[in-house]
mmCIF file of C-alpha atoms in Angstrom:
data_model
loop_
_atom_site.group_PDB
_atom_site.id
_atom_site.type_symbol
_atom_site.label_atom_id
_atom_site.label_comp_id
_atom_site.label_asym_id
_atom_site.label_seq_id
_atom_site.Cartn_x
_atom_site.Cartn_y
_atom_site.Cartn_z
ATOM 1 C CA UNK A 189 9.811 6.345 31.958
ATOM 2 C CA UNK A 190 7.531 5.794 29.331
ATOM 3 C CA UNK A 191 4.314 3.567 29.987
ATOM 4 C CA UNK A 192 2.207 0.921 27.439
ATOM 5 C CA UNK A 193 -0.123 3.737 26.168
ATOM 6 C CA UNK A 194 2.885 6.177 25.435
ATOM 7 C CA UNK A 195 4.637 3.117 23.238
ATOM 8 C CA UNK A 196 1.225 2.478 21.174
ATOM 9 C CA UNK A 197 0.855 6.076 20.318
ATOM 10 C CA UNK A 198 4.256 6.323 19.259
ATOM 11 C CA UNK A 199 4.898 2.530 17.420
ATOM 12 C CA UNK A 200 4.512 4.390 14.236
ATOM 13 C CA UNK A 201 7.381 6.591 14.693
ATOM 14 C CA UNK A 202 9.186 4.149 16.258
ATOM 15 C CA UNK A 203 8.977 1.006 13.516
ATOM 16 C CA UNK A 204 9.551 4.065 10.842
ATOM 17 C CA UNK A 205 13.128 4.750 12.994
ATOM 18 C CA UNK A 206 11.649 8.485 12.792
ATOM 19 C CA UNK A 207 11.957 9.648 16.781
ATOM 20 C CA UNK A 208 14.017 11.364 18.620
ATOM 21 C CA UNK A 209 17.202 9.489 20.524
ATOM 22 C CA UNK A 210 15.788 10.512 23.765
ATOM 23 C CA UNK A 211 12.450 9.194 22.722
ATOM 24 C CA UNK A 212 13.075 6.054 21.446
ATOM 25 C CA UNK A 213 15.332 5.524 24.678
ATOM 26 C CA UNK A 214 12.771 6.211 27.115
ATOM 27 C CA UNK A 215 10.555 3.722 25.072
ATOM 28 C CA UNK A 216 13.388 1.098 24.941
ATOM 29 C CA UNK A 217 13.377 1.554 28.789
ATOM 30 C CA UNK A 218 9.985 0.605 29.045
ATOM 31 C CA UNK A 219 10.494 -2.609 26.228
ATOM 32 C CA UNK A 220 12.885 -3.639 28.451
ATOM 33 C CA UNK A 221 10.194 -4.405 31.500
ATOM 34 C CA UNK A 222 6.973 -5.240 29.894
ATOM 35 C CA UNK A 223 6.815 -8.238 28.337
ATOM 36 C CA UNK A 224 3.059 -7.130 26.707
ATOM 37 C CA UNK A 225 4.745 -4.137 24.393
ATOM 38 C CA UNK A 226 7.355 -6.235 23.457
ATOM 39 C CA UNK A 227 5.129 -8.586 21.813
ATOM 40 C CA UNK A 228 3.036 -5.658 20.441
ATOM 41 C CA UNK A 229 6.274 -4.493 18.629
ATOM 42 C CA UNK A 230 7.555 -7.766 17.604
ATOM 43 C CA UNK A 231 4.845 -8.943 16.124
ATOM 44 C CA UNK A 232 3.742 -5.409 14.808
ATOM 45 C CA UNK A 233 6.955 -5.869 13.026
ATOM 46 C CA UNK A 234 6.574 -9.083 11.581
ATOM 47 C CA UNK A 235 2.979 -8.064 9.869
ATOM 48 C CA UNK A 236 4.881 -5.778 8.061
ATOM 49 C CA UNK A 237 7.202 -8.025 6.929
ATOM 50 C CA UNK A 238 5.053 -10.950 5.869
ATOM 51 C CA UNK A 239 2.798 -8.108 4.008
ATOM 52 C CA UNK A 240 5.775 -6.743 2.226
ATOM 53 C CA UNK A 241 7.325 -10.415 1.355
ATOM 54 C CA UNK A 242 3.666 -11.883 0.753
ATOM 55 C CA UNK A 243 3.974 -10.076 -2.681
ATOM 56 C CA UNK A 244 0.126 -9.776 -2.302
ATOM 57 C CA UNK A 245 -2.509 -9.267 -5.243
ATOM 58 C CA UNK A 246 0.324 -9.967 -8.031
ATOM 59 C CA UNK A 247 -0.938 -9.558 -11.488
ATOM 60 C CA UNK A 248 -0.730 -12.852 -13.563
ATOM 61 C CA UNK A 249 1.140 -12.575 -16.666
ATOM 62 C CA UNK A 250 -1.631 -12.836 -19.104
ATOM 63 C CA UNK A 251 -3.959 -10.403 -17.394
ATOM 64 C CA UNK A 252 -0.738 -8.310 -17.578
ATOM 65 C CA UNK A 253 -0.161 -8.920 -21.386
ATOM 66 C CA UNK A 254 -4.142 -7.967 -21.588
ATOM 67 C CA UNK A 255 -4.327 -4.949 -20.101
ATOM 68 C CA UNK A 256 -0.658 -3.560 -21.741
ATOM 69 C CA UNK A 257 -2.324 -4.889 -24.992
ATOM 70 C CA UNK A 258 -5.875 -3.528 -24.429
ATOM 71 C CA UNK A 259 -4.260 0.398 -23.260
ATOM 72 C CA UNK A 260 -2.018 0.555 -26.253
ATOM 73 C CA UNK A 261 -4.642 -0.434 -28.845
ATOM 74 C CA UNK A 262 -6.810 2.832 -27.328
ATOM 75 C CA UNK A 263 -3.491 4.939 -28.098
ATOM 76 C CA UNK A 264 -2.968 6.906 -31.400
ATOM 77 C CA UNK A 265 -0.395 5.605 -33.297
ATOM 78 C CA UNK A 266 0.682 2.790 -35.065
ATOM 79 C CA UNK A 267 2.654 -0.030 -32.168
ATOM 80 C CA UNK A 268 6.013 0.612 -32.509
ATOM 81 C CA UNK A 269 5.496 3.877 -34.414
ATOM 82 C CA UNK A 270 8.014 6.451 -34.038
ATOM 83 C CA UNK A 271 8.168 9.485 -32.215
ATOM 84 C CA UNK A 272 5.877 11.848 -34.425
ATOM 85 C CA UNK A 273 3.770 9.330 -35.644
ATOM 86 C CA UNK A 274 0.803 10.314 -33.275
ATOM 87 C CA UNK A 275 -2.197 10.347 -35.278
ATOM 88 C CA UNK B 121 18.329 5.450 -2.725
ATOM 89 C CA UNK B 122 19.779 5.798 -5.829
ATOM 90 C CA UNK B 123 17.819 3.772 -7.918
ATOM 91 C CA UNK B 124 14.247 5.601 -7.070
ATOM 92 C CA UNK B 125 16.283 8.391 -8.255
ATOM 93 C CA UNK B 126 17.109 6.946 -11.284
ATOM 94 C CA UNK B 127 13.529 5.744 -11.731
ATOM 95 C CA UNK B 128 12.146 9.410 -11.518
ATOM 96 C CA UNK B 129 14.342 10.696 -14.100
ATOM 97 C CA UNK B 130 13.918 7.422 -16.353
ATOM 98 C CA UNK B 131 9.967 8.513 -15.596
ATOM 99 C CA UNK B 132 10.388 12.224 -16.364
ATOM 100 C CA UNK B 133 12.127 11.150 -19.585
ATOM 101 C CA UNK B 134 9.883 8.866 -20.713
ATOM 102 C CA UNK B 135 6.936 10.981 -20.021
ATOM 103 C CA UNK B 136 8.654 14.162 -21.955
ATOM 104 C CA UNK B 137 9.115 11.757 -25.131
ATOM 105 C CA UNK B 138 5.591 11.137 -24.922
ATOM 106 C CA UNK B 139 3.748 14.170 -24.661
ATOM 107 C CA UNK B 140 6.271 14.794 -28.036
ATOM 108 C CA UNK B 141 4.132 11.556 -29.778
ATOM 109 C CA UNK B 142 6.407 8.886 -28.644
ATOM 110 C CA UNK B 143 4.052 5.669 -28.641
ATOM 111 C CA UNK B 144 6.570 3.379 -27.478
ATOM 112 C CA UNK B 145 7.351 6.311 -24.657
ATOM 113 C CA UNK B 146 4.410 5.612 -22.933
ATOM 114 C CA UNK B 147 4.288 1.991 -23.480
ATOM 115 C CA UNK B 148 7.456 1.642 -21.931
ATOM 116 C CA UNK B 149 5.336 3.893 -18.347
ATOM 117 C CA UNK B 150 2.286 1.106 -19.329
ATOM 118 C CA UNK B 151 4.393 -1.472 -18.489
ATOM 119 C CA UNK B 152 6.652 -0.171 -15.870
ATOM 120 C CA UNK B 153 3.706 0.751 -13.515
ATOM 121 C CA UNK B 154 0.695 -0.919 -14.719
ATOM 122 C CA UNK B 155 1.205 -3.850 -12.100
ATOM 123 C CA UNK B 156 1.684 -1.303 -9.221
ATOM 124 C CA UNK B 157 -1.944 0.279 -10.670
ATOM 125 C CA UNK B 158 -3.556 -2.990 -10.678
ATOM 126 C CA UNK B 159 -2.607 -3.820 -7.536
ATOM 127 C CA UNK B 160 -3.282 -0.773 -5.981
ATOM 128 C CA UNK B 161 -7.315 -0.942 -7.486
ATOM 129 C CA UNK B 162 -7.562 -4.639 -6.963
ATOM 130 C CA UNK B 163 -7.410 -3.731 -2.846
ATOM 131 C CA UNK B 164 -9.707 -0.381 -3.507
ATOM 132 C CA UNK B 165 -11.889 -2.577 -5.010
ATOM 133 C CA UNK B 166 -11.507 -6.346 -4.332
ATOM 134 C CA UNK B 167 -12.331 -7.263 -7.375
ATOM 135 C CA UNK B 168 -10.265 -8.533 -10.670
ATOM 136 C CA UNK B 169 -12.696 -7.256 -13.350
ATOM 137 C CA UNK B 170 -13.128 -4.022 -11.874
ATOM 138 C CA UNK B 171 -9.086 -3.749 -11.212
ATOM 139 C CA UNK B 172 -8.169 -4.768 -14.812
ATOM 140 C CA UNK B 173 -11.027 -1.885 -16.506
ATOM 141 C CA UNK B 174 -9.857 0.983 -14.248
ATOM 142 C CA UNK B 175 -6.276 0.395 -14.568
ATOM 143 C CA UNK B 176 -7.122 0.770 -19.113
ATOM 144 C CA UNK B 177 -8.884 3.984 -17.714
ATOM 145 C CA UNK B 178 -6.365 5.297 -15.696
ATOM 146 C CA UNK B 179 -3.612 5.046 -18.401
ATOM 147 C CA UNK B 180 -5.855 6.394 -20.771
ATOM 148 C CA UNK B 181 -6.813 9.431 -18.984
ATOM 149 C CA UNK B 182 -3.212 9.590 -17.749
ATOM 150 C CA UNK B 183 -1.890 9.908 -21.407
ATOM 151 C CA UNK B 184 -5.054 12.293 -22.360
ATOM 152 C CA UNK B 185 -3.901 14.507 -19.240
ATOM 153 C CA UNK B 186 0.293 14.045 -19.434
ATOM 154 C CA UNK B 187 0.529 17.731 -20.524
ATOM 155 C CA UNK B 188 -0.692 18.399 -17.112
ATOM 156 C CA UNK B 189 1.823 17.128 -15.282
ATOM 157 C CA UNK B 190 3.568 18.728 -13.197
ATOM 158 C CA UNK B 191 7.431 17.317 -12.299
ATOM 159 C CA UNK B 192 7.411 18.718 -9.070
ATOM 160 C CA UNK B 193 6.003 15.797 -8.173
ATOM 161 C CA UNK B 194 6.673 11.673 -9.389
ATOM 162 C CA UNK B 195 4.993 10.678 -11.840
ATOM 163 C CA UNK B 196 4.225 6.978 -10.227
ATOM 164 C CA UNK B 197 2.597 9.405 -7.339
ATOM 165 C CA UNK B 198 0.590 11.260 -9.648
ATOM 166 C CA UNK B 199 -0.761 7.829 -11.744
ATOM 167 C CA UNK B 200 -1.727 6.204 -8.220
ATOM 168 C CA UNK B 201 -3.664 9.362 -7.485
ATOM 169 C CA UNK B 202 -5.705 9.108 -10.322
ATOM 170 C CA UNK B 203 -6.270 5.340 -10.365
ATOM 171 C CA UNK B 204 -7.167 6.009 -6.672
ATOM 172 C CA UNK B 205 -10.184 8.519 -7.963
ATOM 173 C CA UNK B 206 -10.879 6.043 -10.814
ATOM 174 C CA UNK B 207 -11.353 3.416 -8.324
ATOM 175 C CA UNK B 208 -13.480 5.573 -5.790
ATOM 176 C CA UNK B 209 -15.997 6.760 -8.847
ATOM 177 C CA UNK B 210 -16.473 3.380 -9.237
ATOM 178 C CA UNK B 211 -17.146 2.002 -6.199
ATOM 179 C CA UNK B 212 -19.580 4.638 -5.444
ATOM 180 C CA UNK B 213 -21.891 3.675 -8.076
ATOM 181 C CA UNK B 214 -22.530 0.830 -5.664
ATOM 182 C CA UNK B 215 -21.688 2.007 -2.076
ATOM 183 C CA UNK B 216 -22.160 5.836 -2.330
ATOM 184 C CA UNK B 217 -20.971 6.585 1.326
ATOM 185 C CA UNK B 218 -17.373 5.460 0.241
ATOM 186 C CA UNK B 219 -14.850 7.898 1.155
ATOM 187 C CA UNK B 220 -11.065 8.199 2.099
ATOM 188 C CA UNK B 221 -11.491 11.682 3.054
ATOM 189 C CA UNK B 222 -9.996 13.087 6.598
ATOM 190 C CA UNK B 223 -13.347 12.754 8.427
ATOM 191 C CA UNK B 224 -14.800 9.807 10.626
ATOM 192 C CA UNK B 225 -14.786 10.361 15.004
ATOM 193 C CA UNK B 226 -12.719 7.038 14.921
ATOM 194 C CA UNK B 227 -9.159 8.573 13.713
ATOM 195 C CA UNK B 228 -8.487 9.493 17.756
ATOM 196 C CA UNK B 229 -9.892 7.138 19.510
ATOM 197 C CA UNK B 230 -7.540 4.540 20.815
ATOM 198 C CA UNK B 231 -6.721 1.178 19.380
ATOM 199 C CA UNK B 232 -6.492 -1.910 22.327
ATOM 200 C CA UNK B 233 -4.665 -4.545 20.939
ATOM 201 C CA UNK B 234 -5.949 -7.660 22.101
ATOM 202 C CA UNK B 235 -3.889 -10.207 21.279
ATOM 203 C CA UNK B 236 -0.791 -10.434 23.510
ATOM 204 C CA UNK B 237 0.950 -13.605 23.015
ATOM 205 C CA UNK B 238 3.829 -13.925 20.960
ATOM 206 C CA UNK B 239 4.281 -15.350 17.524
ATOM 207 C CA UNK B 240 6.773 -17.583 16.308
ATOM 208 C CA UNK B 241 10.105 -16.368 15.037
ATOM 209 C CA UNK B 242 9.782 -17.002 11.450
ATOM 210 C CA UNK B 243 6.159 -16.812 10.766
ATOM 211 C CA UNK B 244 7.153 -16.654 7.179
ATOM 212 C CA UNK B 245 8.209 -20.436 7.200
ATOM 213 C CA UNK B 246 4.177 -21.126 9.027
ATOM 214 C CA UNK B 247 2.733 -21.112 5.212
ATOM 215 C CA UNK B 248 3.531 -21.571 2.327
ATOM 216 C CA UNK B 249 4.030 -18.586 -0.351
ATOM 217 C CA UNK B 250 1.210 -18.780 -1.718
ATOM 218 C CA UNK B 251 -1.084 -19.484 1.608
ATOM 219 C CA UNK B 252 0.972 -16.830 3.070
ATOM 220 C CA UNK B 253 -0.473 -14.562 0.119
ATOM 221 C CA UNK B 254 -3.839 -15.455 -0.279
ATOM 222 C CA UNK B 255 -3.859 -15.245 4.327
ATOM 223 C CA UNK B 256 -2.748 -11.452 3.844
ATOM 224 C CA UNK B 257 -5.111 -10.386 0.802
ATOM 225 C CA UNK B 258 -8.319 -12.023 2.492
ATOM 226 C CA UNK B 259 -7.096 -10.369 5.910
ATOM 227 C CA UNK B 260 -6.251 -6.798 3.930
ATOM 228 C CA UNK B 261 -9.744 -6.995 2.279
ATOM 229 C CA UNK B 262 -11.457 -7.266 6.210
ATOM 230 C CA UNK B 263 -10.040 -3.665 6.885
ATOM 231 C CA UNK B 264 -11.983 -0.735 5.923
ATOM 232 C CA UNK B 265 -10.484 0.984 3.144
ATOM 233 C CA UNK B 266 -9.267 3.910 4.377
ATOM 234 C CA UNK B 267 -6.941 2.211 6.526
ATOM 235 C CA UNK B 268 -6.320 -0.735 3.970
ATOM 236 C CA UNK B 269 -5.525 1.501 1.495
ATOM 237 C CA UNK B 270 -2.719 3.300 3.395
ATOM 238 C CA UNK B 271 -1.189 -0.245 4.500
ATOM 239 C CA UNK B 272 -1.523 -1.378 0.844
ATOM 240 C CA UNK B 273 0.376 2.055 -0.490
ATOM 241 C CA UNK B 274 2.813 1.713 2.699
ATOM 242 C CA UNK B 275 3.727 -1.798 3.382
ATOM 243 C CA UNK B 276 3.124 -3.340 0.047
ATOM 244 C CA UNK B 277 4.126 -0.600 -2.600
ATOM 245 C CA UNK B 278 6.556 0.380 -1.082
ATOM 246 C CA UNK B 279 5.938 4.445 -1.085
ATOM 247 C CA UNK B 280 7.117 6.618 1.418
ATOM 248 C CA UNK B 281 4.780 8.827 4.018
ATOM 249 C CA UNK B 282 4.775 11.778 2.041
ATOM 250 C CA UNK B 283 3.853 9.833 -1.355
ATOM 251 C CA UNK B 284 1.447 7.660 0.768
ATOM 252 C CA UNK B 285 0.009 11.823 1.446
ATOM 253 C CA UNK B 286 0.207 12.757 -1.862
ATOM 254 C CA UNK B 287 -1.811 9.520 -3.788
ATOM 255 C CA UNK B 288 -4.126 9.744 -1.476
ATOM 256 C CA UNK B 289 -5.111 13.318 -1.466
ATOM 257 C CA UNK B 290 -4.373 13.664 2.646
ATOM 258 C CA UNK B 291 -2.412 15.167 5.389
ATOM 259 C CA UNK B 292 1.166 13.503 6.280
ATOM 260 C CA UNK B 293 -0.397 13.084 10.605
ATOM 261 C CA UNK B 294 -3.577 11.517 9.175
ATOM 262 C CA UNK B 295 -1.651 9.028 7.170
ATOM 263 C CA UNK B 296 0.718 8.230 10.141
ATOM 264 C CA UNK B 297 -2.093 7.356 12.343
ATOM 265 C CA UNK B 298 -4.303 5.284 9.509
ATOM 266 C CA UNK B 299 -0.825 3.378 8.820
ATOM 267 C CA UNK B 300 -0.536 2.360 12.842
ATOM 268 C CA UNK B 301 -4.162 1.654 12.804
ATOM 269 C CA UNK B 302 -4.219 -0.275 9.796
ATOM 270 C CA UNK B 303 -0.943 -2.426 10.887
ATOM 271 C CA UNK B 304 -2.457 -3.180 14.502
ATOM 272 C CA UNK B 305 -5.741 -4.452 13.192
ATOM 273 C CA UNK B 306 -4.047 -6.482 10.893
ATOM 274 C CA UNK B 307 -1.536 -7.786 13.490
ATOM 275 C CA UNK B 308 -4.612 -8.402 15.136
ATOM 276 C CA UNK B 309 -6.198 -10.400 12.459
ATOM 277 C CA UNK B 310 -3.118 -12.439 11.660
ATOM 278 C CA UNK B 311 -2.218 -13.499 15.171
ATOM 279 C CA UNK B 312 -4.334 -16.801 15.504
ATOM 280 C CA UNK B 313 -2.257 -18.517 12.312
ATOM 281 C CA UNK B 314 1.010 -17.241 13.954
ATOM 282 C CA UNK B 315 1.572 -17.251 18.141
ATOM 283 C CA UNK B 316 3.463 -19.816 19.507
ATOM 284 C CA UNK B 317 1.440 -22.298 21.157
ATOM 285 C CA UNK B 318 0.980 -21.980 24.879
ATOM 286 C CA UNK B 319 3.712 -18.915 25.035
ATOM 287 C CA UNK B 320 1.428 -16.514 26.779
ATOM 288 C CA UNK B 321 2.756 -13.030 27.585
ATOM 289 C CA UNK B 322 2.974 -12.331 31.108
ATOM 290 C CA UNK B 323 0.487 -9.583 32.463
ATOM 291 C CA UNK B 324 1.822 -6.525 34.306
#
């Protein structure tokens, strides 16, 4: 049976779903009686989530129109020039 | 994962029409990726100025260099890992000790988490959107960077482990056990706006 310090050294692995079935069980075995690691995952889990959904330092359109705007005027060329037209 | 497939041929394409002199080539790689870059280099750096100048400089250098890349690997992998260097040279003009490289004592040592109790079931519907966002950016910006910017790469962009490896110039283990690091601090940071009040977890 697996104990708390076995399941925090192998969260990563397990939240990635990249253990081995025997593993994971033995870890699952251990979720199933302490109340402390089940939290840890849980909630381990839901940072994740909220950090992927939270859509986090998002560019605002016009700094986005800016900085397409600022590269392109730096690149040889005429805008909208055709392939070739490198200067 | 079909479509990352079809975004790393659209990518090769796109970057073999412009090292030929197609301008509207690499405009069309500007604006597929320039928000990633941004993003990525507002967390290295934490600031908007400094994120908006580097991510001009990457692209620049990026189109100056394209005849060096190699397809072997993505090209989004490849632009991260020189915005990544962009944004290191400049943060070391004011905190020279900066550094993402594999050393430190802490990488082994264990991480206690300390907060136990359990959080409610939909934390998402605790904020708003836009709370929720500006909670996770202040809390990202408290880690140190090395294990922010694996999180960031992970968790928020998206990339896998080995790309996480790859942009960041380090070995697959070390970026396993920044990313479990860098998630349980910020569990740890995030659990006072989200535990359920008075739901303790039981000891033992």
């Amino acid at each position: 049976m697996a104990d708390c310090s076995e399941v925090l050294r192998e969260l990563g692995s397990y939240l990635d779903d990249d253990m081995a079935a025997e593993l994971r069980a033995a870890l699952e075995r251990h979720l199933a009686q302490c109340c402390d690691c089940r939290v840890i995952v849980d909630t381990t889990r839901k940072t994740i989530r909220i950090v992927t959904e939270s859509r986090s330092f998002d560019v605002p359109d016009d700094i986005s129109a800016r900085i397409i705007d600022r590269i392109m005027k730096q690149v040889p060329g005429k805008p909208g020039g055709e392939p070739g037209s490198t200067a | 994962m079909g479509s990352v497939q079809a975004d790393r041929q659209e990518d090769g394409g796109l970057v073999e029409r412009a090292r030929a002199g197609d301008r509207g080539a690499f405009e069309d790689l500007v604006r597929r990726h320039h928000q990633r870059i941004y993003r990525t280099l507002l967390g290295l750096t934490g600031n908007r100025e400094d994120a908006e100048d580097l991510t001009q400089t990457t692209f620049l250098k990026v189109y100056e260099h394209l005849g060096e890349f190699q397809g072997t690997a993505k090209f989004s992998t490849w632009l991260t890992r020189i915005a990544i260097n962009e944004g290191l040279q400049r943060l070391r003009t004011r905190k020279p000790m900066v550094s993402l490289d594999e050393t430190g004592p802490d990488e082994d040592e264990g991480f206690r988490p300390v907060q136990l109790r359990a959080w409610t079931e939909d934390p998402e519907q605790a904020l708003s959107r836009s709370e929720t966002r500006a909670v996770v950016e202040q809390e990202l910006m408290h880690l140190p960077e090395k294990y922010r910017m694996v999180v960031m790469l992970r968790d928020l962009e998206g990339l896998s482990t080995a790309e996480t490896a790859q942009a960041l110039g380090l070995g697959i283990a070390v970026v396993k056990t920044r990313l479990l690091r860098g998630r349980l601090m910020l569990r740890e940071r995030l659990a006072p706006r989200f535990t359920v009040e008075g739901e303790t977890a039981r000891r033992g």
